[in-house]
XYZ file of C-alpha atoms in Angstrom:
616
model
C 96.873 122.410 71.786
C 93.254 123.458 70.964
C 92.270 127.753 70.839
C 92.134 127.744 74.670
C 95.506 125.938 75.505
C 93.897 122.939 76.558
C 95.807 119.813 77.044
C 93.685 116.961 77.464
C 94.851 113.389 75.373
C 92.633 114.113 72.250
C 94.005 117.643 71.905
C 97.668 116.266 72.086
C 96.790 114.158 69.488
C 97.472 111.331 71.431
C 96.999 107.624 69.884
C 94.207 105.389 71.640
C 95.530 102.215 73.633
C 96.136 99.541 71.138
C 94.941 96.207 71.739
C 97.210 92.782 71.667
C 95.695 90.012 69.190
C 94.368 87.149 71.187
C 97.243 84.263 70.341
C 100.147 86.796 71.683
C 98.152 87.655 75.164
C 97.587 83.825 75.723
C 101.162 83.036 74.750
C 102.516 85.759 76.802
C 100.435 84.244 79.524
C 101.831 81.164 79.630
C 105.289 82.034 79.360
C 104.690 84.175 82.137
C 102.940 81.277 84.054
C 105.091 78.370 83.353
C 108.244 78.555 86.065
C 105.118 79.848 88.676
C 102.987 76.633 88.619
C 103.803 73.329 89.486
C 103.743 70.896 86.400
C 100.457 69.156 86.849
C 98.546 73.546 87.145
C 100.876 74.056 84.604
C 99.355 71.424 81.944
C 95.915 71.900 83.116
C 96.005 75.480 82.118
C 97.607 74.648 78.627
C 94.881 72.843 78.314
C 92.143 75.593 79.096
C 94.267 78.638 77.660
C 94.658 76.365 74.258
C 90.811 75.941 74.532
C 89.829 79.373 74.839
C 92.025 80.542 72.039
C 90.830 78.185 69.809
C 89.322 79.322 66.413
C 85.420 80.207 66.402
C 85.710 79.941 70.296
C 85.028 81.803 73.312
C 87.896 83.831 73.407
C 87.806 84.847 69.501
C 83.957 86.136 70.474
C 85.211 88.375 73.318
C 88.177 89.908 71.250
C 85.799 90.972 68.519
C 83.695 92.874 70.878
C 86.967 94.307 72.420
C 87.577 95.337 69.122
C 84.087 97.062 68.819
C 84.942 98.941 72.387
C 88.107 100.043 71.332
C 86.771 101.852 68.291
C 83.547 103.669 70.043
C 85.483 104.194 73.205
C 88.421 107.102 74.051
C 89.819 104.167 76.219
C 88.973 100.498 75.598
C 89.974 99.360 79.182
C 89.823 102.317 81.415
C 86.275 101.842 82.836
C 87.301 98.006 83.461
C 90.259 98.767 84.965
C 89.528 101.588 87.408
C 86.432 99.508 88.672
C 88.416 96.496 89.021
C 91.748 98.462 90.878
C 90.122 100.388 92.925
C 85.941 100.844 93.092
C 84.853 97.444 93.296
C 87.599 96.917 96.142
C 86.328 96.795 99.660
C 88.983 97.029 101.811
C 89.980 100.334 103.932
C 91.795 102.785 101.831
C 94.624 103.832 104.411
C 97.562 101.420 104.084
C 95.249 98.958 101.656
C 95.092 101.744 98.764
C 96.578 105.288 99.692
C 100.124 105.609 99.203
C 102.075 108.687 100.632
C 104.285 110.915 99.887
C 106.506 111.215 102.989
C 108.209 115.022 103.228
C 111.377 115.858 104.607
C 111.832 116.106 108.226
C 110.830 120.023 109.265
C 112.018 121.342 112.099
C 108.902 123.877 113.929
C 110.844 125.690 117.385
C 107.590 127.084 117.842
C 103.546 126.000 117.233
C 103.854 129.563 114.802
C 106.242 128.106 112.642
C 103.871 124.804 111.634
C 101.010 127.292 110.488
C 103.348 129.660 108.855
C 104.283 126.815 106.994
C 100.976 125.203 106.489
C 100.002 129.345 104.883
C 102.743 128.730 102.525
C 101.993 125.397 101.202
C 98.613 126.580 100.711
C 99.364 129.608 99.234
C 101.349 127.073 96.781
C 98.519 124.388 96.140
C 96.346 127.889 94.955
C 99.405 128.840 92.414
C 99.398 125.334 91.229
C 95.455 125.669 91.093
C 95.590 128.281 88.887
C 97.637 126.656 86.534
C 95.308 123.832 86.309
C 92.438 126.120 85.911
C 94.183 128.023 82.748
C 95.169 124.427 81.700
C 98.548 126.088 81.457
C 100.331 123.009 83.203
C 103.335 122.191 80.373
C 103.049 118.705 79.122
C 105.046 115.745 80.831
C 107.375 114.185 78.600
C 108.302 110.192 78.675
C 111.582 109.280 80.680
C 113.552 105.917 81.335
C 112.484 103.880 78.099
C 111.264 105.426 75.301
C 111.786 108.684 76.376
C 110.164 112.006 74.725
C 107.033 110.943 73.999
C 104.037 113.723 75.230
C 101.384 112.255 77.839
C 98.149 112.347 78.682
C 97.960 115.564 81.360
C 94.244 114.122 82.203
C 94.611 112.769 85.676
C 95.889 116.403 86.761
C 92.702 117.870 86.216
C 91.711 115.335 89.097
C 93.596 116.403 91.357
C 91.529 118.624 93.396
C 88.369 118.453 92.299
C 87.444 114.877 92.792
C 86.126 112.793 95.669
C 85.300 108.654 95.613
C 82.068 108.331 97.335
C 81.676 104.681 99.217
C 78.915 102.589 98.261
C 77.509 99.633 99.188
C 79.078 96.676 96.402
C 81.610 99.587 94.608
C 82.592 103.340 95.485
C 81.914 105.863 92.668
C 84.770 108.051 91.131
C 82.883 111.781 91.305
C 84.693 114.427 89.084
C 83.356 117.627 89.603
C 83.936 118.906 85.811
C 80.515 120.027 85.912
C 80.050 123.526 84.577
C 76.492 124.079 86.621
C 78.744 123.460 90.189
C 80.697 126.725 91.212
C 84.420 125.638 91.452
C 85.348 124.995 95.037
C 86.974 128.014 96.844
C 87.291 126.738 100.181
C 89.852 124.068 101.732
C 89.026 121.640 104.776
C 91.250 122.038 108.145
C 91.394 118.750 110.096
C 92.593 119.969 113.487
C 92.052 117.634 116.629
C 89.842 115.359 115.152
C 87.447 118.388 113.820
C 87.284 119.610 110.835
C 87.077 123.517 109.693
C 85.682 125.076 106.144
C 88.911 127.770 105.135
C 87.671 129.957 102.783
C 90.346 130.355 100.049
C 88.584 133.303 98.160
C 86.393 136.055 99.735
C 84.721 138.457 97.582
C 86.573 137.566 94.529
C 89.745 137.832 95.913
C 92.268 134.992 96.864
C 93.482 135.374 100.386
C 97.430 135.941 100.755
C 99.637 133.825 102.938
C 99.003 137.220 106.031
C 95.069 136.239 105.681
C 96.037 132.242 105.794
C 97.753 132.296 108.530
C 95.657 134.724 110.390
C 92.966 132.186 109.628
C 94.515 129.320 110.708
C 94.996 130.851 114.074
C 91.825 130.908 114.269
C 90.873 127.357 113.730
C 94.081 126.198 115.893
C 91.840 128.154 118.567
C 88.299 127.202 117.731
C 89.719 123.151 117.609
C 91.331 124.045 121.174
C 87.495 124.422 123.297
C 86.834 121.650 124.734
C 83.069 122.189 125.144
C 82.495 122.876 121.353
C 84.290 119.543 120.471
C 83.129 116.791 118.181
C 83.738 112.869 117.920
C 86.135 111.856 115.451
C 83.780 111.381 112.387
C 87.016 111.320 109.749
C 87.728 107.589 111.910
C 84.346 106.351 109.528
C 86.537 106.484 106.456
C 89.139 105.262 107.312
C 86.849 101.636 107.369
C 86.125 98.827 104.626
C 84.233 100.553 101.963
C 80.902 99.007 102.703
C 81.018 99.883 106.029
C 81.909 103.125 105.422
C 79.075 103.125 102.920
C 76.574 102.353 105.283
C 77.436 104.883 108.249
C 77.697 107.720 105.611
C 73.827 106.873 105.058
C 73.228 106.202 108.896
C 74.957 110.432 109.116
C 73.420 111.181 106.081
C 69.480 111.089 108.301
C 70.560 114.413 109.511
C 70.768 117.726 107.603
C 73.541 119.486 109.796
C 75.824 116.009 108.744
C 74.403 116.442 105.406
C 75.414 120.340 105.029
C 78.636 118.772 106.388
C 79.612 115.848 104.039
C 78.673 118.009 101.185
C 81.362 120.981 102.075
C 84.352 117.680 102.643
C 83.452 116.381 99.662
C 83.552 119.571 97.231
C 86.623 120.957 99.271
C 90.074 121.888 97.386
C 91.625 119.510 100.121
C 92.324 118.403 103.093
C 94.998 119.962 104.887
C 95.332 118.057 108.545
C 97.322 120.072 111.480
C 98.450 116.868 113.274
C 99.331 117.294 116.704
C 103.173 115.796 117.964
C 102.777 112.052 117.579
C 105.269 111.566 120.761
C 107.169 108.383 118.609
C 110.702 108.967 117.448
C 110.746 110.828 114.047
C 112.822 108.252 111.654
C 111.845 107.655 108.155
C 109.970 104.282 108.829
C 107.883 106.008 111.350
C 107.054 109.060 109.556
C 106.454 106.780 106.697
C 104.163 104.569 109.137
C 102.148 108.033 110.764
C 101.475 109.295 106.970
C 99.932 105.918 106.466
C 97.535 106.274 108.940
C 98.029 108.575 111.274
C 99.377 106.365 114.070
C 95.492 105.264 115.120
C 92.991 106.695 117.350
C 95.258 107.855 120.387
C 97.448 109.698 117.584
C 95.964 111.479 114.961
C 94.140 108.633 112.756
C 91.090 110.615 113.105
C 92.064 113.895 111.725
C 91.840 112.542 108.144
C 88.923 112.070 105.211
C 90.426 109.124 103.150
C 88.270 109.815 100.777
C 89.570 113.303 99.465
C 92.690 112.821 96.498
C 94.830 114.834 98.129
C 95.653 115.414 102.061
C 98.772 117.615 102.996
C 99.264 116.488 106.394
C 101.590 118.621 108.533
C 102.643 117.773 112.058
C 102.688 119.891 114.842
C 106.816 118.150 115.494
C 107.992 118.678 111.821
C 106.368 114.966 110.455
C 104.868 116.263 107.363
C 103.729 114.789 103.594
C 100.613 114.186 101.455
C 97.740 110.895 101.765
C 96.648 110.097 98.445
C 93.125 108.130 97.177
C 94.389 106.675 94.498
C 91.618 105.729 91.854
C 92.043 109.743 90.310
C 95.557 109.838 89.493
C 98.470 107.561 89.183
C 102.322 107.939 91.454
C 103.832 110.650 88.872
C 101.097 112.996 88.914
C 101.280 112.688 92.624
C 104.632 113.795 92.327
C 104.995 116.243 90.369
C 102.081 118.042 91.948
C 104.192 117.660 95.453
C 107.599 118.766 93.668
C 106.084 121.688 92.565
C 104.607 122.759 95.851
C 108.070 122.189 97.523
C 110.191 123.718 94.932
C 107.287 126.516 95.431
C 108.118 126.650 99.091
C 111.982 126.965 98.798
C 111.947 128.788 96.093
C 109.139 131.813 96.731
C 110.311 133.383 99.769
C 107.077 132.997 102.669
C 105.123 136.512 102.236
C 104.575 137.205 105.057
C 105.662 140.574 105.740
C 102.914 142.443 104.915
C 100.859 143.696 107.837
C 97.221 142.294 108.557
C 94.374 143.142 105.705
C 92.365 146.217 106.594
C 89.083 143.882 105.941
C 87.810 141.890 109.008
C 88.259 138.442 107.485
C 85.281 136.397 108.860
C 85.831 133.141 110.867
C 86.396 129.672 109.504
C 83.478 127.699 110.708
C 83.441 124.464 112.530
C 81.181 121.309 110.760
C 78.947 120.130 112.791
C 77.520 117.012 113.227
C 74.804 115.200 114.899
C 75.728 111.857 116.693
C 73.212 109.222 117.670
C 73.921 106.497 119.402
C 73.959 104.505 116.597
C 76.673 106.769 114.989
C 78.888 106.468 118.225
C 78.589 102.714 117.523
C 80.082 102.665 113.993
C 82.618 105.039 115.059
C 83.521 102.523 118.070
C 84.023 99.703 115.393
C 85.825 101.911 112.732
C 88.747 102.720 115.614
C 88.625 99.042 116.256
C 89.420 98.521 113.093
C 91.934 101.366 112.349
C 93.718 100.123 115.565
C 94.377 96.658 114.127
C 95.660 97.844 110.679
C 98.164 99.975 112.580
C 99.635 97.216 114.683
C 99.505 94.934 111.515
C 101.592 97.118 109.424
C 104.935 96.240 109.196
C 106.720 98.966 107.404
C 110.480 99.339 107.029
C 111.866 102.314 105.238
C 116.001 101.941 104.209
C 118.463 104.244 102.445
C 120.871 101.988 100.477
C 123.830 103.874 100.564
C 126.784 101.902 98.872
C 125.632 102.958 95.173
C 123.102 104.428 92.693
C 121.765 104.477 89.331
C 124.839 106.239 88.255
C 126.669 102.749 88.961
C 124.128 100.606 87.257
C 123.994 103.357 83.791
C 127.811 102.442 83.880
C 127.101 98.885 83.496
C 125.196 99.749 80.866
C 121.517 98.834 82.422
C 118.119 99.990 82.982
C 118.137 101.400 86.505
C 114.515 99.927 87.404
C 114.769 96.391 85.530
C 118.099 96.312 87.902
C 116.356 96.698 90.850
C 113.516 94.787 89.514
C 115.923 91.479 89.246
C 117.211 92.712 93.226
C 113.635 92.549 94.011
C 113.078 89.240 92.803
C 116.708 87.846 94.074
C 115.439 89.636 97.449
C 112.501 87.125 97.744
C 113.826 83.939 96.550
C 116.343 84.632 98.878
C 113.718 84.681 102.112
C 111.116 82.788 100.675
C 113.004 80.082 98.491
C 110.713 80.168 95.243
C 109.107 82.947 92.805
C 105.432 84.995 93.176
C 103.851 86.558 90.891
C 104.637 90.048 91.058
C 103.356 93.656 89.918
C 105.629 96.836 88.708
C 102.886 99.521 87.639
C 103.466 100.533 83.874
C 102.413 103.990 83.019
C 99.793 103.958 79.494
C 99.955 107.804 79.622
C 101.400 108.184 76.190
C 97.540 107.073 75.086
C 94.227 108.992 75.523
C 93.278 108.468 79.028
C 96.358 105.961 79.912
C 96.609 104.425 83.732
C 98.666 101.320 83.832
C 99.233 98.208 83.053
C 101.255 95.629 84.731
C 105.221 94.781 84.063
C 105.276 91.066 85.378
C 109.053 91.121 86.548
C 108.682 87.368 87.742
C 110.046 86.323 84.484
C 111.878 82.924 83.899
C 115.585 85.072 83.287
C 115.443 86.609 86.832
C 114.092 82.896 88.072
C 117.209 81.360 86.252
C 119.713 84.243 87.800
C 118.412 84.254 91.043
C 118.786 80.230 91.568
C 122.564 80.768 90.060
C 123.302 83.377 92.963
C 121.374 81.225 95.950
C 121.852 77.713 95.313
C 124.838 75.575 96.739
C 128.079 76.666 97.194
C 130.197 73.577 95.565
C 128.339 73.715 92.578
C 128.040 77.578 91.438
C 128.489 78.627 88.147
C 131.455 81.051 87.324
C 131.229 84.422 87.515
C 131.055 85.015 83.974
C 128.082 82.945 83.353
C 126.290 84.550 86.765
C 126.938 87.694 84.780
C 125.583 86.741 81.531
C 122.327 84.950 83.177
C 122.052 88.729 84.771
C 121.852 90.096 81.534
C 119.710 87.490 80.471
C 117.017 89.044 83.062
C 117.698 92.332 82.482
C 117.161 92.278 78.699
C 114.149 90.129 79.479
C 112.505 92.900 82.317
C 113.546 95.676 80.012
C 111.730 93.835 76.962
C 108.447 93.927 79.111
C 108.664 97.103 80.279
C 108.605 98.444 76.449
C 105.891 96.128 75.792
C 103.807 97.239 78.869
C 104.287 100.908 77.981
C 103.453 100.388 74.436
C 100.033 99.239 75.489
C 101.095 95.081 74.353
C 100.902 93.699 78.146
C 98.753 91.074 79.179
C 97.034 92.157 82.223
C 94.732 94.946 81.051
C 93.978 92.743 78.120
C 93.050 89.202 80.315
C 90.812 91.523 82.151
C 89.287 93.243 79.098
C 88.105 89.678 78.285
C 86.909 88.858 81.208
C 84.562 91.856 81.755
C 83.215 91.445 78.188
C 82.029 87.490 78.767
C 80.561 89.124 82.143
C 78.604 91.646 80.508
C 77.562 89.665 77.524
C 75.852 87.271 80.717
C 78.510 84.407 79.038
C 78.958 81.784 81.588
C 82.962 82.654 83.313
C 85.249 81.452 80.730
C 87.612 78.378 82.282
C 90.001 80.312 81.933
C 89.249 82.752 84.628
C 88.444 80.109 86.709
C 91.287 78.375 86.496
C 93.608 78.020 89.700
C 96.832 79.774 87.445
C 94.589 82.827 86.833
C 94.148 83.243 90.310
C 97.705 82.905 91.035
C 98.663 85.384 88.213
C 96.793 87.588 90.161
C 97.727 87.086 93.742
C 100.486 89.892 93.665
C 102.820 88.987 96.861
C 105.222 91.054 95.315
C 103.707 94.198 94.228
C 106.390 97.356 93.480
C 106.973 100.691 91.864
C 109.564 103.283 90.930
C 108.686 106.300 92.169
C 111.816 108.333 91.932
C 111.952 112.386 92.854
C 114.527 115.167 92.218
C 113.252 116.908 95.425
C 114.184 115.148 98.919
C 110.996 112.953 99.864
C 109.765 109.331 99.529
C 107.035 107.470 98.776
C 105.243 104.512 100.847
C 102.489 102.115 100.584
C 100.805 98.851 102.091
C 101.115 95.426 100.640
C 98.288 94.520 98.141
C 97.654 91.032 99.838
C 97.788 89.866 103.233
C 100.999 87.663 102.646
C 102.649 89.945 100.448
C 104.870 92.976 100.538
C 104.766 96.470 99.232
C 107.890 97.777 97.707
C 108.532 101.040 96.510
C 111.994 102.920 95.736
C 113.278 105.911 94.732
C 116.902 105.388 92.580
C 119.135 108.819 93.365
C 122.335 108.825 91.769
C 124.482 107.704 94.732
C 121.710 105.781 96.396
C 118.594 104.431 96.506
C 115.824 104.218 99.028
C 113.546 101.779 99.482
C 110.384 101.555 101.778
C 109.290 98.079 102.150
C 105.846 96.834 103.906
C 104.218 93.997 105.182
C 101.552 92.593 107.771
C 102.758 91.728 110.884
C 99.868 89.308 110.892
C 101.060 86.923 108.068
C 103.923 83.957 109.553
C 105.447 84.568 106.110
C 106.646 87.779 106.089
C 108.531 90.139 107.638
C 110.102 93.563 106.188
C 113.534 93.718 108.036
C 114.305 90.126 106.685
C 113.411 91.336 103.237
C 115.196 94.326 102.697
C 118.382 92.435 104.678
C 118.041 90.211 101.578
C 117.478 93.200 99.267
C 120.796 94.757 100.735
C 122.917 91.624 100.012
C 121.427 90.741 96.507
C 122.351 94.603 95.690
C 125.818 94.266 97.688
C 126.408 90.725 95.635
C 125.035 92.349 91.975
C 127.501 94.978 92.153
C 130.505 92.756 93.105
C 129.627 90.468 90.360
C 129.712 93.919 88.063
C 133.247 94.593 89.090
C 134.560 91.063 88.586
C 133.438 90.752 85.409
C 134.024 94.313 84.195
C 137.144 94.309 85.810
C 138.180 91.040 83.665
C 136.755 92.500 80.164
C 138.936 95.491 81.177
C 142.258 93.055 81.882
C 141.332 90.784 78.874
């Protein structure tokens, strides 16, 4: 810690990211690559990777200025990689890039209990505010592999005070760490599709859950006149980036929608009051209305995509939290939402106090002014929405026959377990292997994101073809079991080698960026047809587990691919599995079907083979 408690990476003493030589990235890359390709790709891009390795060549050139970056730079690939992730993408952030946090199921008799609870939860996001602002938040610890190493706490401080503005070729990450900018004290209200400035602090003092609520009641009212209502400018967000980019300047003509944008974008949050979506409340659907918001006849508009965080509540109980990703990776996510729902069970609502003495004044409505023009874009934004909704395919499962205390007993990693189920899962619908993405955190290094765990590796391949192929001809149990170890020890390997800052991905891109910025012609190697497939992530997963009751859900990465995320609880596991409806190739029920007899087969194969160690 420095004097003033501070916890950013440098103060922690935190080691920078280390980067891989050259000869073990390219190896890594082809072993990686090999069982992927067929064998004609596959001797091509010997050919090239062997090339750009070789001494005095290109890729010796581009290390060395790596090397350079790494020593004048906190972070040697975080500019590379958040640009590359997330700015320079143009697709739509709902389902494309927000994941969500999906709450448990609340149960509102009456329109008063929604905004009693909405008070609460704000009341908690200010605790949890403060504790950022003292930089008092206690440092997050390394679990699973590894464990007890201190992280970097720097994505917290994004939280709630940053905002990714759209532009035209790449969206810009703003922080507000500014010291010139007053803080934000006020939160946005989305409420029927119009949005409300709730002023958190008045005259120096933070208003108590009594003043909240008293103030939403307000808004609830102010959103309920019909004559003072609004179109549904939050729809513009939820569009491809560019086009998003180019209505915000079409709005931005006017000073009232300036005055307007500029209160969204240096708000707290968002907190949306949803209105009763009408659909029947089970997890996939929930999971599906967090997403986005069920369209335009539901509540798609009553969102800003842009904002980090957006605590949606429902007006039938579907509640959770919309998150732009680029500031902050799953965990923080997390443990920001634990905290505010341990807050809420734990802190009794106050509530009991009778009204302030002080005339609170009223939230006020933004306004905007709508051209013709503007009711155009917003036409084709809804469009839009409305086709990503009916694409998404989304398919949320509790596995109920075991958990990671099963899998601990056979003496394996939890997540490389369900790593190898994952990839079983998809040979077993699609017949072959994909290139596939498990986020690896890089937090235990100043300014860490990710990096990728490539769980396609040639032990799950050679497992997975054991437990599919041919019934006359399958190996015994015993060497089933021993090709399952095989893969785990081989996931498990990667994982430590992703987390210790040695994986490939960061590091291929790193080398990529440099030739581009040096004006080098594209090395082959990035050209190459394998380097596109390394990158085509049809399979693209995480672990986000909890120790409070709630999920977490997001949309495939590519149009033929699925998005699979799950939560391991002791006794079971969930899962919430996506695709596009549009794509011939995939479809969610079939996968997690698959995913449910891989698991079901994996643990029978356990008990045989334990259960014969055990009798020998």
């Amino acid at each position: 810690f420095s004097a003033n408690g501070r916890t950013s990476g440098r103060s922690l003493g935190l080691p920078k990211l280390p980067l891989p030589t050259l000869n073990d990235t390219l190896d890594t890359y082809l072993r990686c690559m090999k069982h992927l390709l067929t064998e004609e790709q596959f001797n091509k891009t010997q050919n090239v990777v062997k090339q750009f390795g070789a001494p005095g060549g290109v890729g010796e050139l581009l290390q060395s200025k790596l090397m350079e970056k790494r020593e004048n730079k906190a972070n040697w690939v975080y500019d590379y990689w958040l640009n590359d992730m997330y700015l320079n993408n143009r697709l739509a952030l709902p389902v494309n890039s927000s994941p969500a946090m999906v709450f448990p199921q609340q149960n509102f008799r009456a329109p008063i209990d929604s905004l009693r609870f909405v008070a609460h939860l704000i009341s908690g996001i200010l605790e949890y505010k403060t504790l950022l602002d003292a930089h008092a938040l206690p440092v997050d610890y390394a679990r699973g592999q590894l464990a007890g190493t201190p992280m970097c706490m720097k994505q917290y401080y994004r939280l709630f005070t940053s905002y990714r503005l759209p532009g035209p070729d790449m969206d810009t990450l703003v922080a507000q760490e500014s010291s010139v900018m007053p803080e934000p004290e006020h939160i946005i209200v989305a409420c029927k599709n119009q949005f409300f400035v709730l002023d958190v602090v008045i005259n120096f003092r933070r208003l108590n859950e009594r003043d909240l609520l008293t103030q939403l009641e307000k808004i609830v009212k102010m959103a309920d006149s019909e004559e003072e209502r609004l179109p549904a400018i939050g729809l513009l967000t939820s569009d491809g980036r560019t086009e998003w980019a180019e209505s915000r300047s079409v709005l931005m003509r006017e000073s009232t929608n300036r005055d307007s944008l500029d209160m969204i974008e240096r708000c707290l949050c968002l907190v949306c009051l949803d209105g009763a979506s009408g659909a029947e409340l089970s997890d996939t659907a929930r999971a599906m209305l967090m997403l986005h918001g069920g369209g335009v006849a539901k509540n798609g508009g009553n969102r800003w995509y842009d904002k980090p965080m957006q605590f949606v509540v429902g007006a039938d109980g579907c509640c959770g939290v919309v998150c732009e990703h680029s500031a902050f990776e799953g965990i923080v996510l997390v443990q920001c939402t634990e905290y505010l729902l341990k807050y809420m069970i734990g802190s009794p609502s106050k509530l009991v106090r009778a009204a302030s003495v002080s005339e609170l004044p009223a939230p006020r409505r933004l306004r905007w002014k709508c051209t013709p023009e503007i009711h155009k874009l917003l036409a084709s934004s809804a469009d839009k929405l409305q086709r990503l909704v009916g694409d998404l395919d989304m398919n949320v499962h509790h596995f109920h026959d075991y958990g990671k205390e099963f899998i601990k007993k056979q003496k394996m990693s939890p997540d490389a377990y369900v790593q190898v189920a994952l990839q079983l899962a998809y040979y077993r619908c699609h017949g072959r292997p994909v290139s596939t993405y498990e986020s690896a955190s890089l937090r235990r290094f100043q300014e860490g994101r990710v990096d990728n765990i490539r769980s396609a590796t040639p032990e799950a391949l050679a497992f997975v073809i054991a437990m599919t192929d041919g019934i006359c001809f399958l190996p015994q149990d015993t060497k089933k079991m021993e090709l399952l170890q095989g893969a785990i020890t081989a996931q498990t390997k990667y994982t430590i080698m992703a987390i210790t800052g040695m994986a490939i991905d960061n590091h291929l891109l790193g080398l990529r960026e440099v030739a581009h910025e040096l004006k080098i012609e594209k090395p082959e190697i990035f050209k190459d047809e394998a380097y596109l497939i390394s990158n085509q992530f049809i399979l693209s997963t995480s672990q986000v587990p909890t120790t409070v009751e709630m999920f977490c859900c997001y949309g495939p990465v590519v149009p033929n691919g699925y998005g699979a995320c799950y939560n391991p609880q002791s006794d079971h596991i969930i899962f919430s599995v996506s695709s596009f409806r549009e794509s011939p190739q995939t479809c969610s029920a079939e996968f997690v079907k698959c995913l449910v007899q891989g698991l079901l087969d994996m643990r029978d194969l356990c008990n045989k083979c334990n259960c014969n160690i055990l009798l020998r």
